[in-house]
Amino acid sequence: MKKLFFTLLTFSFTVSFSQNITVNESYTAQQLVQNILVNSGCISVSNVSVSGGNFGTGELSYGYFNANSSVFPFQEGIILSTGKIKSAIGPNSNFSDDGTGIGWNGDPDLNTALGLSNTFNATVLEFDFIPNANNISFEYIFSSEQYLSNPSSNQCSYTDGFAFLLKEATASTYQNLAVIPNTNIPVKVNTVRGSGTICPPANEAYFDAFNTGNYPTTYDGQTKVLTAQSVVTPGTLYHIKLVIADEGNARFDSGIFLRAGSFISEKDLGNDRLIAAGNPLCPNETLTLNATQAGATSYQWYQNGNPVGTNSPTFNVTSAGNYSVEINISSSCTLTGEIKIEYAPNLNIAQNTFEICDTNIDGLATFNLATLQTQIFSNLPANFTVALYDSTTSTTPLPSSYTNTTPFQQIIYARIINIQNCYGNIPITLKVNTFPQTFNDVSIGICNNSPTNLSAPSGYASYSWNTNPIQTTPTITVANAGTYIVTITNASGCTKTKTFTVVTSEPATITNIEVNDFEEQLTATISVTGNGDYEYSLDGETFQDSPIFNLPESGEYTVFVNDKNNCGLISQTFYALSYPKFFTPNGDNYNETWYIKNLNKKGLENSKVYIFDRFGKLIKQIYPNRNGWNGTYDGKPLPSSDYWFVLELTNGKTIKGHFSLIR
């Protein structure tokens, strides 16, 4: 049997507290149960008995009550008390404490159910019944003088007890239906209690109020309307025992109010299927409600109070709503059953395409599926889980770091599951975007900090330069040297960078031209200063990066030095010197004198040449603007031999060599 669950009912009252309940002690036990509590042909009642306090002159601890147009939640019903039921009549300015005047026994079954040993003043109403349906329920309110709101309250340490004990007639063990929802804790003053006393509140959601002085009963507090319910087997004989007793002492009476006509046999259609309870139906799920009942002559189904379906014991639910069924057994018995159905929300994901950029343009990239799952979770209700699979039938979740297997675009599936294992497979597109274009880095020179434009390729979605402030146009103007980086974003959101290295440039200054005069292979090395990127040429047309030239012959040359950033071209003339290795002063007017060519050119005209014989004797000094040496000394021809020379250039450089005189 399922244990008690509680239904909290909210009442709105507009009448004043001027009326009090009334009680009647003349009803027999059979009348109280058959005519007041049950009042239905769907439950067969027998073996009714009642026991409790008899205070003489007809005053009892049980009987009938009527709300008498007061604000008490039940219009009429049965009251069971640990004192006189007449003492329960309001207003609350009275005090019900009858157990101290007369004492009677407690109840051993109550002691067992609540784990007590010291109950007394027990009032018991019990009977056998046979239900026609698979569920029974009834409504009640627990009230007590022990609900004291002042600091002298004794509700913290001990409390009156009550129980609704149910068993099959042949069983030996009772089940207590009067417990806190989803627990085995009995409903008592110290388990259902409001705030405002010296004791902390307990299960306050089920506590109604500390009653004021003009309340229609004399009890100081009460619970909200509670519903006791249990699953039963139709056609089976059950015994129920409704019992209340004092615990610990006889002071501060308590009472149980049972709503008239609320003890009913209902058809159990199953637990409500609610989102809040974590058991809704899955989207598109069909639930078959089964109300099959032995002896039924007809069935009528309702959705939200409107008749639906046919005369059938089953009904297929395909939409949310409050469903009920009426089952006609006889003219005196119509069973009912109710169930509330909710559907889990459709599993939607705000974003179902996830994109990433590929760095090597092969259409494959690694996705962080853990981050993707977090994004999906953020849009789902509680009690849902998400796993990602590569197909709707796969049973192996994808790893958190996943590389797509189909280049550029692939479908995977988010399997979203609630705690009832409702799930939906939602396709997720993994898209790999590329940026196939490549951008070469460039170096640009600017002349003496003159402004220049840096231009990135046009036609892309956005640009971002590393300038301060950031510039977002394809072309920017700069006037200072530095490294400028532009991040280019294409239409797919992928990025690439292009780097511009800007250097300051200026025309070169030639500081020296070093020529290895008189060597077999003449070379010229050009030395320059300046902040620039220079190239060199001997004809002004063909340039080279090297400042060293191999000269084909001696003679006059002009070197050109150009700044590659177009900041200026300069030139300078230089001379490569050579000398004849021999001469033949024999009077044929050919090769009659020895001299060094080009010494008469600008910059060399002050050079000096000294000629020596092999013994070091100075033979002749010649000058650049003269005819050279004719091979004589003091007017006399010298013999054939090797002779030496020393050339002293204008710049102070000295060059030595030798040549032959041949006759």
XYZ file of C-alpha atoms in Angstrom:
663
model
C 0.000 0.000 0.000
C 1.197 3.502 -0.746
C 1.633 5.762 2.202
C -0.285 8.894 2.924
C 0.246 11.925 0.774
C -1.010 15.382 1.650
C -3.052 17.743 -0.415
C -2.855 21.333 0.775
C -6.049 23.254 0.244
C -6.341 27.003 0.346
C -9.533 28.550 1.595
C -10.766 32.094 1.268
C -13.254 33.234 3.858
C -15.301 36.377 3.845
C -17.601 35.726 6.805
C -16.712 36.987 10.248
C -15.590 34.866 13.181
C -18.856 35.418 14.996
C -20.041 31.778 14.591
C -18.644 28.734 16.407
C -18.863 25.058 15.558
C -21.578 22.912 17.109
C -21.306 19.266 18.197
C -23.757 16.403 18.606
C -23.021 13.373 20.814
C -26.160 11.425 19.984
C -24.862 9.659 16.860
C -24.102 5.965 17.110
C -20.804 4.623 15.873
C -22.558 3.088 12.848
C -24.192 6.397 11.997
C -20.954 8.328 12.333
C -19.181 6.025 9.897
C -21.938 4.946 7.505
C -23.892 8.191 7.277
C -21.303 10.883 8.026
C -17.794 9.749 7.117
C -18.445 7.321 4.241
C -21.905 8.081 2.846
C -21.206 6.090 -0.311
C -22.519 2.908 -1.821
C -19.052 2.144 -3.193
C -17.699 1.083 0.189
C -19.214 -1.684 2.254
C -18.829 -0.929 5.993
C -19.154 -3.380 8.909
C -18.060 -4.016 12.490
C -18.114 -0.364 13.475
C -17.108 0.463 17.039
C -16.107 3.533 18.985
C -14.548 4.004 22.426
C -13.337 6.942 24.408
C -14.072 9.138 27.369
C -17.542 9.210 28.902
C -17.869 12.214 31.143
C -21.458 11.449 32.197
C -24.613 13.340 31.345
C -24.073 12.379 27.695
C -20.722 14.120 27.318
C -18.361 12.107 25.108
C -14.926 12.446 23.471
C -16.331 11.705 19.991
C -19.309 12.698 17.892
C -20.628 14.806 15.059
C -19.660 18.442 14.387
C -21.059 21.180 12.151
C -19.269 24.375 11.133
C -22.485 26.329 11.757
C -21.671 28.841 8.989
C -18.338 29.636 10.630
C -14.953 29.863 8.936
C -13.961 26.356 9.950
C -12.767 24.593 6.766
C -15.077 21.540 7.029
C -18.829 22.102 6.873
C -19.510 18.938 8.897
C -17.980 15.667 9.934
C -16.677 13.602 12.835
C -14.575 14.855 15.747
C -12.368 12.589 17.897
C -10.814 14.208 20.979
C -8.711 13.517 24.058
C -11.306 15.472 26.049
C -14.965 16.461 25.769
C -15.969 17.340 22.230
C -18.165 20.072 23.721
C -14.969 21.700 24.958
C -13.883 22.029 21.318
C -16.612 24.604 20.702
C -15.170 28.095 20.277
C -14.413 30.796 20.745
C -10.742 30.222 21.380
C -10.932 32.209 24.581
C -11.935 28.908 26.234
C -9.506 26.176 27.271
C -9.992 22.450 26.616
C -8.285 20.491 29.372
C -10.804 17.755 30.162
C -8.433 14.829 30.424
C -7.393 15.877 33.903
C -10.884 15.341 35.285
C -11.322 11.793 34.112
C -8.696 9.432 32.859
C -8.920 6.330 30.728
C -6.578 3.994 28.953
C -4.334 4.666 26.018
C -4.110 2.438 22.953
C -1.441 -0.226 22.406
C -1.692 -0.050 18.609
C -1.107 3.712 18.758
C 1.862 3.135 21.063
C 3.333 0.690 18.557
C 2.705 2.935 15.563
C 4.270 6.001 17.200
C 6.895 4.239 19.291
C 5.308 5.383 22.578
C 4.606 3.775 25.916
C 2.704 6.396 27.890
C -0.498 7.251 26.037
C -3.863 7.504 27.758
C -7.272 9.101 27.194
C -7.490 7.354 23.809
C -10.528 7.844 21.583
C -10.857 5.159 18.914
C -13.167 4.843 15.913
C -12.656 1.650 13.929
C -14.479 -0.406 11.336
C -14.113 -2.944 8.563
C -14.727 -2.030 4.946
C -14.565 -3.508 1.472
C -13.567 -1.008 -1.233
C -14.805 -1.280 -4.800
C -11.809 0.605 -6.237
C -8.069 0.435 -5.755
C -7.664 3.616 -3.718
C -9.225 5.068 -0.564
C -8.816 8.559 0.882
C -10.278 10.947 3.428
C -9.587 14.501 4.601
C -8.765 15.644 8.103
C -7.471 18.481 10.271
C -5.398 17.969 13.410
C -6.049 20.606 16.119
C -4.532 20.941 19.564
C -4.350 23.113 22.647
C -0.649 22.211 22.676
C -0.122 24.638 19.782
C 0.778 27.399 22.209
C 2.387 30.549 20.843
C 3.622 31.779 24.225
C 7.032 30.939 25.720
C 5.521 28.475 28.194
C 4.598 26.102 25.394
C 5.310 22.451 26.074
C 5.079 21.430 22.446
C 8.872 21.089 22.160
C 9.198 18.034 24.405
C 5.959 16.036 24.255
C 2.731 16.051 22.318
C -0.566 14.271 21.892
C -0.505 11.545 19.272
C -2.872 10.193 16.683
C -2.765 7.683 13.860
C -4.860 6.294 11.035
C -4.025 2.609 11.153
C -4.892 0.453 8.139
C -4.425 -3.244 7.458
C -6.051 -6.085 5.622
C -8.475 -7.739 7.995
C -6.408 -10.918 8.194
C -3.079 -9.114 8.648
C -1.426 -8.486 11.986
C 0.528 -5.304 11.199
C -0.911 -1.850 10.725
C 0.316 0.891 8.464
C 0.017 4.468 9.718
C -1.380 6.754 7.039
C -0.976 9.975 9.053
C 2.629 10.804 8.220
C 4.538 13.758 6.775
C 4.581 13.488 2.958
C 7.293 11.206 1.576
C 8.436 10.246 5.089
C 7.508 7.908 7.920
C 7.241 10.777 10.423
C 3.846 10.910 12.159
C 1.858 14.153 12.107
C 1.991 15.613 15.634
C 2.383 18.990 17.333
C 6.162 18.698 17.373
C 6.445 17.524 13.740
C 4.064 20.018 12.115
C 4.519 23.384 13.762
C 4.544 27.044 12.833
C 7.081 29.690 13.744
C 6.661 32.195 16.555
C 7.179 29.930 19.574
C 10.194 28.999 21.620
C 10.389 25.866 19.453
C 11.732 26.006 15.905
C 9.147 25.501 13.138
C 8.755 22.042 11.632
C 7.187 21.156 8.280
C 5.623 24.594 8.340
C 4.090 24.134 4.884
C 1.468 21.881 6.492
C 0.723 24.139 9.453
C -2.309 26.415 9.131
C -2.279 28.920 12.006
C -2.160 29.707 15.695
C -5.843 30.450 16.213
C -6.997 33.812 17.497
C -9.435 34.409 20.344
C -12.580 34.474 18.187
C -11.821 31.316 16.181
C -14.817 28.883 15.998
C -12.949 26.118 17.904
C -11.211 26.337 21.239
C -7.964 24.767 20.006
C -4.937 27.093 19.888
C -3.631 25.838 16.541
C -4.260 23.444 13.697
C -2.803 21.920 10.552
C -3.953 22.693 7.081
C -6.451 20.342 5.443
C -4.606 17.077 4.852
C -5.619 14.075 2.765
C -4.836 10.537 3.845
C -4.707 8.055 0.994
C -3.753 4.463 0.369
C -3.793 1.977 -2.462
C -6.028 -0.996 -1.710
C -7.217 -4.131 -3.445
C -10.842 -3.961 -4.606
C -13.071 -6.570 -3.005
C -10.682 -7.184 -0.105
C -11.759 -6.771 3.523
C -9.775 -4.093 5.393
C -9.787 -2.834 8.955
C -9.078 0.821 9.769
C -8.522 2.292 13.204
C -8.682 6.064 13.746
C -7.165 6.820 17.149
C -6.045 9.870 19.146
C -4.632 9.982 22.696
C -2.817 12.140 25.223
C 0.913 11.585 25.592
C 2.983 12.389 28.642
C 0.227 14.172 30.570
C -3.516 14.740 30.460
C -3.312 18.475 29.904
C -4.001 20.400 26.695
C -6.583 18.404 24.720
C -6.264 17.651 21.011
C -8.821 16.754 18.371
C -9.109 15.210 14.924
C -11.733 16.577 12.511
C -12.761 14.220 9.678
C -14.604 15.808 6.753
C -18.076 14.344 6.129
C -18.308 12.189 3.010
C -14.562 12.332 2.400
C -13.896 8.649 3.064
C -14.188 7.468 -0.499
C -13.074 4.618 -2.659
C -11.427 5.937 -5.807
C -9.989 4.445 -8.927
C -6.223 4.875 -8.870
C -5.110 5.935 -12.325
C -1.478 6.143 -11.274
C 0.786 8.878 -10.033
C 0.453 12.337 -11.476
C 3.010 12.878 -14.242
C 4.439 16.298 -13.455
C 7.461 18.282 -14.568
C 8.090 19.433 -11.001
C 8.126 15.814 -9.833
C 10.553 14.868 -12.575
C 8.206 12.341 -14.198
C 6.373 14.109 -17.054
C 5.482 12.282 -20.208
C 7.982 12.512 -22.998
C 7.121 14.660 -26.019
C 4.805 12.732 -28.359
C 4.432 9.936 -25.804
C 1.023 8.293 -25.423
C -0.075 7.137 -21.974
C -2.894 4.620 -21.668
C -5.032 5.171 -18.573
C -6.644 1.966 -17.357
C -9.784 2.218 -15.222
C -10.924 -1.376 -15.635
C -13.296 -2.132 -12.769
C -15.104 -5.354 -11.956
C -18.869 -4.920 -12.133
C -18.683 -1.642 -14.043
C -21.625 -0.889 -16.332
C -20.219 2.253 -18.005
C -17.236 4.595 -18.144
C -17.097 8.333 -18.796
C -13.752 10.081 -19.286
C -13.093 13.806 -18.818
C -10.267 16.134 -19.777
C -10.207 19.403 -17.840
C -13.839 18.762 -16.880
C -15.027 18.194 -20.446
C -16.345 14.771 -21.542
C -13.988 12.922 -23.896
C -13.596 9.418 -25.196
C -16.031 6.577 -25.397
C -17.540 4.064 -23.021
C -14.227 2.291 -22.529
C -12.208 1.269 -19.467
C -9.067 2.694 -21.107
C -8.188 6.092 -22.506
C -5.137 7.160 -24.477
C -3.631 10.457 -23.318
C -1.860 12.453 -26.020
C -1.957 15.961 -24.531
C -1.491 17.569 -21.134
C -4.436 18.118 -18.825
C -6.407 17.034 -15.781
C -8.039 13.685 -16.558
C -10.789 11.971 -14.621
C -13.094 9.013 -15.056
C -16.535 8.131 -13.707
C -17.211 4.406 -13.395
C -20.807 3.415 -12.878
C -21.171 0.292 -10.721
C -24.760 0.597 -9.572
C -27.362 3.204 -8.855
C -25.723 3.778 -5.485
C -22.069 3.546 -6.527
C -20.182 5.634 -9.032
C -16.427 5.430 -8.687
C -14.141 8.259 -9.757
C -10.447 8.571 -10.471
C -8.199 11.519 -11.301
C -4.727 12.101 -12.667
C -2.813 15.158 -13.810
C -0.662 14.819 -16.901
C 2.129 17.162 -18.008
C 4.504 16.764 -20.906
C 8.191 17.484 -20.806
C 8.989 20.542 -22.919
C 10.076 20.061 -26.469
C 13.815 19.708 -26.559
C 14.963 22.779 -28.395
C 18.409 24.284 -28.592
C 18.721 27.948 -29.406
C 21.925 27.308 -31.338
C 22.367 24.078 -33.247
C 25.282 24.996 -35.492
C 28.698 25.313 -33.938
C 31.525 26.708 -36.029
C 35.283 26.618 -35.707
C 38.114 27.841 -37.900
C 40.602 25.499 -39.510
C 44.241 26.503 -39.520
C 45.517 24.108 -42.172
C 42.581 24.332 -44.618
C 41.890 20.579 -44.689
C 38.381 20.947 -43.255
C 39.240 19.079 -40.054
C 39.376 20.739 -36.656
C 39.127 19.790 -32.989
C 35.922 20.825 -31.220
C 35.624 21.276 -27.453
C 32.419 19.302 -26.935
C 32.487 19.962 -23.184
C 31.971 23.649 -23.907
C 29.278 22.780 -26.433
C 27.440 20.677 -23.827
C 27.574 23.597 -21.394
C 25.958 25.833 -24.001
C 23.177 23.282 -24.511
C 22.659 22.818 -20.741
C 22.163 26.546 -20.234
C 18.875 26.401 -22.169
C 17.425 23.272 -20.547
C 15.211 22.826 -17.464
C 16.590 21.091 -14.404
C 16.777 17.289 -14.249
C 18.001 16.964 -17.830
C 21.300 15.536 -18.996
C 23.055 15.844 -22.333
C 25.378 13.496 -24.167
C 26.722 13.829 -27.700
C 26.845 10.994 -30.221
C 27.879 10.627 -33.843
C 24.573 8.960 -34.759
C 21.069 8.504 -33.370
C 21.751 4.823 -32.690
C 25.208 5.103 -31.163
C 25.647 4.061 -27.543
C 29.151 5.486 -27.124
C 29.293 9.192 -26.258
C 31.778 11.330 -28.122
C 34.861 12.486 -26.172
C 35.075 16.051 -24.908
C 37.828 16.790 -27.433
C 36.534 15.667 -30.807
C 37.938 16.037 -34.329
C 35.318 15.828 -37.046
C 35.662 12.917 -39.446
C 33.783 14.473 -42.359
C 35.684 17.499 -43.695
C 34.151 20.959 -43.396
C 30.703 19.935 -42.089
C 29.417 17.041 -40.004
C 26.201 16.240 -38.152
C 26.382 14.886 -34.611
C 23.476 14.427 -32.198
C 22.709 15.833 -28.771
C 20.800 13.216 -26.824
C 18.886 15.108 -24.132
C 17.511 12.898 -21.376
C 15.301 13.640 -18.362
C 15.163 11.573 -15.204
C 12.377 9.442 -16.691
C 14.665 8.618 -19.619
C 12.660 10.699 -22.031
C 15.108 11.734 -24.651
C 15.334 13.418 -27.993
C 18.102 13.322 -30.569
C 18.709 16.833 -31.805
C 21.040 17.246 -34.780
C 24.018 19.481 -34.148
C 26.018 20.793 -37.091
C 29.765 20.997 -36.640
C 31.039 23.393 -39.267
C 34.698 23.920 -40.077
C 35.401 27.260 -41.721
C 38.615 28.105 -43.524
C 40.628 31.139 -44.550
C 42.527 29.818 -47.574
C 44.179 33.081 -48.584
C 47.732 33.726 -47.404
C 49.261 37.125 -46.742
C 52.977 37.725 -46.994
C 54.576 40.025 -44.482
C 56.224 43.101 -45.957
C 58.850 45.643 -44.980
C 58.307 49.270 -45.927
C 60.640 52.211 -45.589
C 59.574 55.781 -45.096
C 61.794 58.717 -45.936
C 62.559 60.903 -42.950
C 59.227 59.991 -41.238
C 57.135 60.992 -44.220
C 53.558 59.540 -44.017
C 52.900 56.360 -45.957
C 49.876 54.092 -46.453
C 49.726 50.497 -45.264
C 47.086 48.566 -47.193
C 45.668 45.151 -46.305
C 43.817 43.118 -48.954
C 40.314 44.491 -49.382
C 36.955 42.737 -49.481
C 36.949 41.008 -46.085
C 34.448 41.252 -43.247
C 36.519 43.240 -40.778
C 39.968 44.577 -39.975
C 41.713 45.338 -36.722
C 45.118 47.034 -36.543
C 47.355 46.909 -33.474
C 47.401 50.681 -33.307
C 46.337 52.842 -30.404
C 43.528 53.495 -30.844
C 42.608 50.418 -32.860
C 41.860 51.190 -36.500
C 39.377 49.088 -38.470
C 39.852 50.141 -42.102
C 41.756 48.127 -44.743
C 44.232 51.008 -45.226
C 45.890 53.140 -42.576
C 48.440 55.957 -42.751
C 51.569 55.857 -40.582
C 54.549 58.177 -40.180
C 56.611 56.322 -37.599
C 58.774 53.268 -37.806
C 57.448 50.150 -36.114
C 55.694 46.811 -36.558
C 52.088 47.112 -37.686
C 49.884 44.012 -37.585
C 46.417 43.827 -39.084
C 44.017 41.009 -38.146
C 41.743 40.229 -41.069
C 38.430 38.426 -40.492
C 36.567 36.776 -43.347
C 32.823 36.205 -43.697
C 33.066 32.894 -41.793
C 34.649 34.533 -38.785
C 38.105 33.096 -39.376
C 41.135 35.339 -39.001
C 44.609 35.790 -40.427
C 47.250 38.413 -39.857
C 49.557 40.420 -42.054
C 52.616 42.197 -40.648
C 54.066 45.439 -41.974
C 57.550 46.319 -40.750
C 58.031 50.053 -41.246
C 61.577 51.416 -41.118
C 62.856 54.976 -41.449
C 65.077 55.460 -44.533
C 67.332 58.227 -45.992
C 69.844 58.734 -48.831
C 73.264 57.168 -48.334
C 76.521 59.047 -47.789
C 79.611 57.522 -49.420
C 82.397 57.619 -46.861
C 85.060 55.662 -48.722
C 85.788 53.787 -51.918
C 88.505 51.219 -51.418
C 90.170 50.059 -54.666
C 92.869 47.363 -54.690
C 94.925 49.203 -57.276
C 97.545 47.337 -59.292
C 96.107 43.910 -58.380
C 95.540 41.294 -60.997
C 91.788 41.449 -60.253
C 90.785 44.984 -59.536
C 87.984 45.422 -56.995
C 86.206 48.375 -55.477
C 84.513 48.306 -52.051
C 81.988 51.068 -51.379
C 81.505 52.193 -47.763
C 78.436 54.255 -46.896
C 76.613 55.604 -43.860
C 72.921 56.301 -43.458
C 69.651 54.795 -42.178
C 68.351 52.968 -45.192
C 68.289 49.888 -47.338
C 70.820 50.442 -50.113
C 71.732 48.931 -53.468
C 74.750 49.621 -55.680
C 75.477 50.028 -59.385
C 78.351 51.065 -61.687
C 76.106 52.061 -64.551
C 73.020 53.470 -62.800
C 70.806 50.756 -64.251
C 71.848 47.378 -62.937
C 71.930 47.381 -59.146
C 73.190 44.846 -56.664
C 72.923 44.496 -52.903
C 76.666 43.980 -52.475
C 78.901 47.061 -52.194
C 81.859 45.185 -53.735
C 82.538 45.255 -57.465
C 85.007 43.347 -59.622
C 86.466 45.862 -62.075
C 87.243 44.662 -65.572
C 90.136 47.087 -66.011
C 91.702 50.161 -64.630
C 90.113 53.411 -65.379
C 87.477 55.849 -64.318
C 84.269 54.564 -62.722
C 81.120 56.081 -61.241
C 79.376 54.224 -58.439
C 75.634 54.795 -57.786
C 74.121 54.126 -54.356
C 70.317 53.973 -54.294
C 67.941 53.791 -51.285
C 65.511 50.974 -52.037
C 62.734 52.920 -50.358
C 63.156 55.637 -52.980
C 64.587 58.109 -50.538
C 67.440 59.122 -52.875
C 70.200 58.165 -55.341
C 73.797 59.405 -54.998
C 76.918 58.851 -57.109
C 80.677 59.323 -56.928
C 83.525 58.889 -59.402
C 86.604 56.825 -58.563
C 89.604 55.502 -60.427
C 91.169 52.121 -60.646
C 94.923 52.275 -61.229
C 97.241 49.936 -63.062
C 100.759 50.183 -64.394
C 102.596 48.624 -67.308
C 104.685 45.630 -66.322
C 107.387 46.607 -68.808
C 108.276 49.241 -71.385
C 110.730 49.313 -74.390
C 112.433 52.637 -74.868
C 114.179 51.627 -78.140
C 113.301 54.608 -80.345
C 110.410 53.020 -82.328
C 107.972 55.460 -80.776
C 105.989 52.594 -79.264
C 105.911 52.034 -75.520
C 108.773 54.475 -75.115
C 107.878 55.666 -71.587
C 106.632 54.160 -68.318
C 103.891 55.905 -66.328
C 100.790 55.178 -64.239
C 97.542 56.019 -65.998
C 94.865 58.286 -64.505
C 97.117 59.902 -61.929
C 96.305 63.181 -63.570
C 92.610 62.785 -62.708
C 90.856 64.852 -60.111
C 91.928 63.864 -56.689
C 95.091 62.097 -57.838
C 96.985 64.923 -59.505
C 99.141 65.582 -56.458
C 100.314 62.011 -56.243
C 104.069 61.255 -56.500
C 105.908 58.358 -58.125
C 109.482 57.398 -57.218
C 111.501 54.939 -59.371
C 114.425 52.962 -57.937
C 116.921 50.521 -59.358
C 117.268 47.134 -57.825
C 119.830 48.463 -55.421
C 117.412 51.048 -54.043
C 118.957 54.021 -55.749
C 116.452 56.737 -56.630
C 116.512 57.015 -60.377
C 113.570 59.256 -61.146
C 110.581 61.091 -59.642
C 107.714 61.557 -62.050
C 104.574 63.650 -61.748
C 100.991 62.817 -62.831
C 100.837 65.621 -65.382
C 104.204 64.784 -67.030
C 105.120 62.297 -69.738
C 106.541 59.605 -67.482
C 110.053 57.996 -67.408
C 111.975 57.353 -70.612
C 114.483 54.879 -69.116
C 117.416 57.270 -68.682
C 119.394 58.565 -65.746
C 121.196 61.890 -66.084
C 120.419 61.699 -69.800
C 122.004 58.301 -70.271
C 119.987 55.167 -71.081
C 119.879 52.623 -68.316
C 120.303 48.956 -69.027
C 117.512 46.438 -69.234
C 116.611 45.349 -65.745
C 113.841 45.318 -63.142
C 113.066 48.616 -61.527
C 110.937 49.447 -58.486
C 108.472 52.210 -57.829
C 106.735 53.782 -54.877
C 103.401 55.582 -55.445
C 102.350 58.066 -52.802
C 98.679 58.921 -53.347
C 97.125 62.172 -52.309
C 95.187 60.442 -49.529
C 98.468 59.237 -48.001
C 98.218 55.683 -49.244
C 101.493 54.182 -50.466
C 101.641 51.497 -53.133
C 104.825 49.665 -54.180
C 105.553 47.625 -57.259
C 108.111 46.778 -59.922
C 108.362 46.655 -63.708
C 110.914 45.750 -66.389
C 112.902 47.917 -68.772
C 113.565 45.988 -71.953
C 115.875 47.129 -74.723
